[in-house]
Coordinates of C-alpha atoms in Angstrom, one line a residue:
Q81 CA -54.6 95.1 -156.1
L82 CA -56.6 92.6 -157.8
Q83 CA -55.7 91.0 -161.4
A84 CA -58.2 89.2 -163.0
S85 CA -57.1 86.4 -165.8
G86 CA -58.4 83.7 -167.6
G87 CA -61.0 85.2 -169.9
G88 CA -60.9 83.9 -173.8
L89 CA -63.3 83.0 -176.2
V90 CA -65.3 79.6 -176.1
Q91 CA -68.3 77.8 -177.6
A92 CA -71.6 77.8 -176.4
G93 CA -71.6 74.7 -174.0
G94 CA -67.9 75.1 -172.8
S95 CA -66.2 76.0 -170.0
L96 CA -63.5 78.4 -168.6
R97 CA -62.1 79.4 -165.4
L98 CA -61.5 82.9 -164.4
S99 CA -59.1 83.6 -161.3
C100 CA -58.3 86.7 -159.6
A101 CA -55.1 87.0 -157.6
A102 CA -54.9 90.0 -154.7
S103 CA -51.6 91.6 -153.8
G104 CA -51.0 94.0 -151.1
R105 CA -53.9 93.5 -148.9
T106 CA -55.3 91.1 -146.2
F107 CA -57.3 88.5 -148.4
S108 CA -58.4 85.9 -146.3
R109 CA -60.5 89.2 -144.3
D110 CA -62.1 90.1 -147.6
L111 CA -65.6 89.2 -149.0
M112 CA -65.0 88.3 -153.0
G113 CA -67.3 88.8 -155.7
W114 CA -67.5 88.5 -159.3
F115 CA -69.4 90.6 -161.1
R116 CA -69.9 91.0 -164.9
Q117 CA -70.8 93.7 -167.6
A118 CA -71.9 93.2 -171.4
P119 CA -71.8 95.9 -173.8
G120 CA -74.4 98.5 -173.1
K121 CA -75.8 96.6 -170.0
E122 CA -74.9 97.9 -166.5
R123 CA -72.5 96.0 -164.3
E124 CA -74.5 92.5 -162.8
F125 CA -73.6 90.2 -160.0
V126 CA -72.5 86.7 -160.5
A127 CA -71.2 84.9 -157.4
A128 CA -69.6 86.4 -154.0
I129 CA -67.8 83.7 -151.4
S130 CA -67.2 84.4 -147.7
R131 CA -64.0 85.4 -146.1
N132 CA -63.8 81.7 -145.2
G133 CA -65.2 80.1 -148.0
V134 CA -67.9 78.3 -146.3
S135 CA -70.7 80.7 -147.6
T136 CA -71.4 81.4 -151.4
Y137 CA -73.8 83.3 -153.4
Y138 CA -75.0 83.1 -156.9
S139 CA -77.1 85.2 -159.2
D140 CA -80.1 83.2 -160.6
S141 CA -78.7 83.2 -164.2
V142 CA -75.3 81.2 -163.4
K143 CA -76.9 79.1 -160.5
G144 CA -76.0 75.0 -161.3
R145 CA -73.5 76.4 -164.0
F146 CA -71.1 78.3 -162.0
T147 CA -68.8 77.8 -159.2
I148 CA -66.7 80.5 -156.9
S149 CA -63.9 79.4 -154.6
R150 CA -61.4 80.5 -153.3
D151 CA -57.8 79.7 -151.8
N152 CA -56.6 82.1 -148.9
A153 CA -52.9 80.6 -148.9
K154 CA -52.6 82.0 -152.8
K155 CA -54.6 85.1 -152.0
T156 CA -56.7 84.1 -155.2
V157 CA -60.4 83.4 -156.2
Y158 CA -61.6 81.6 -158.8
L159 CA -64.8 81.5 -161.0
Q160 CA -65.3 78.1 -162.5
M161 CA -67.7 78.3 -165.7
N162 CA -69.4 75.4 -167.0
S163 CA -72.3 75.1 -169.9
L164 CA -71.5 78.6 -171.1
K165 CA -74.1 80.3 -172.6
L166 CA -73.8 83.1 -175.2
E167 CA -75.5 85.6 -173.0
D168 CA -72.6 85.1 -170.4
T169 CA -70.6 87.3 -173.0
A170 CA -69.0 90.0 -170.9
V171 CA -66.3 91.8 -169.1
Y172 CA -65.9 90.1 -165.7
Y173 CA -64.4 91.9 -162.8
C174 CA -63.6 90.6 -159.7
A175 CA -63.8 92.5 -156.3
A176 CA -63.2 93.1 -153.0
D177 CA -64.9 94.0 -149.9
Q178 CA -63.2 94.3 -146.8
N179 CA -66.0 95.3 -144.4
A180 CA -68.3 92.6 -144.7
I181 CA -69.1 90.7 -142.0
L182 CA -68.9 86.7 -142.2
T183 CA -72.4 86.0 -143.1
A184 CA -73.2 89.4 -145.3
G185 CA -75.7 87.2 -147.5
L186 CA -76.9 87.7 -151.1
S187 CA -78.8 91.0 -150.8
Y188 CA -75.5 92.3 -149.7
S189 CA -73.1 90.3 -151.5
S190 CA -74.8 91.5 -154.7
R191 CA -74.3 95.2 -154.7
P192 CA -71.5 96.7 -156.3
E193 CA -71.6 100.0 -153.9
N194 CA -70.1 97.3 -151.2
Y195 CA -67.1 96.6 -152.4
D196 CA -64.1 98.5 -151.9
Y197 CA -61.6 97.5 -154.6
W198 CA -61.9 95.9 -158.6
G199 CA -60.0 94.3 -160.4
Q200 CA -59.2 95.6 -164.1
G201 CA -61.7 93.1 -165.8
T202 CA -61.0 89.8 -168.1
Q203 CA -63.3 89.6 -171.6
V204 CA -65.5 86.1 -171.7
T205 CA -66.8 85.9 -174.9
V206 CA -69.1 82.6 -176.2
S207 CA -69.6 82.0 -179.7
S208 CA -72.6 79.9 -181.1

């Protein structure tokens, strides 16, 4: 199971840190990703991190503003979001891929169909 938390209401330019805690699985073997879905839009890739934390991947829309990290001892992946914009408003989901190779790459990591487990989502609302 994946449990996402940390969402909330923040003003544009502000920051939030999302967390996703895993239970009942071998977290350290999983590629972990963050996706988001805004009302009326399809789910889109935000960021992903390899199982050893060495490789990270970002969508162009968040690169330079968001940082993904993980703590395998705590079975938790984080998404630090800085310089938030109105268009970052969405429900954010964490996901786990237990079959990814260590060097999965951006193309593979950004596809939601590759992920096996999903968290319940946490709402992020950015206000002006």
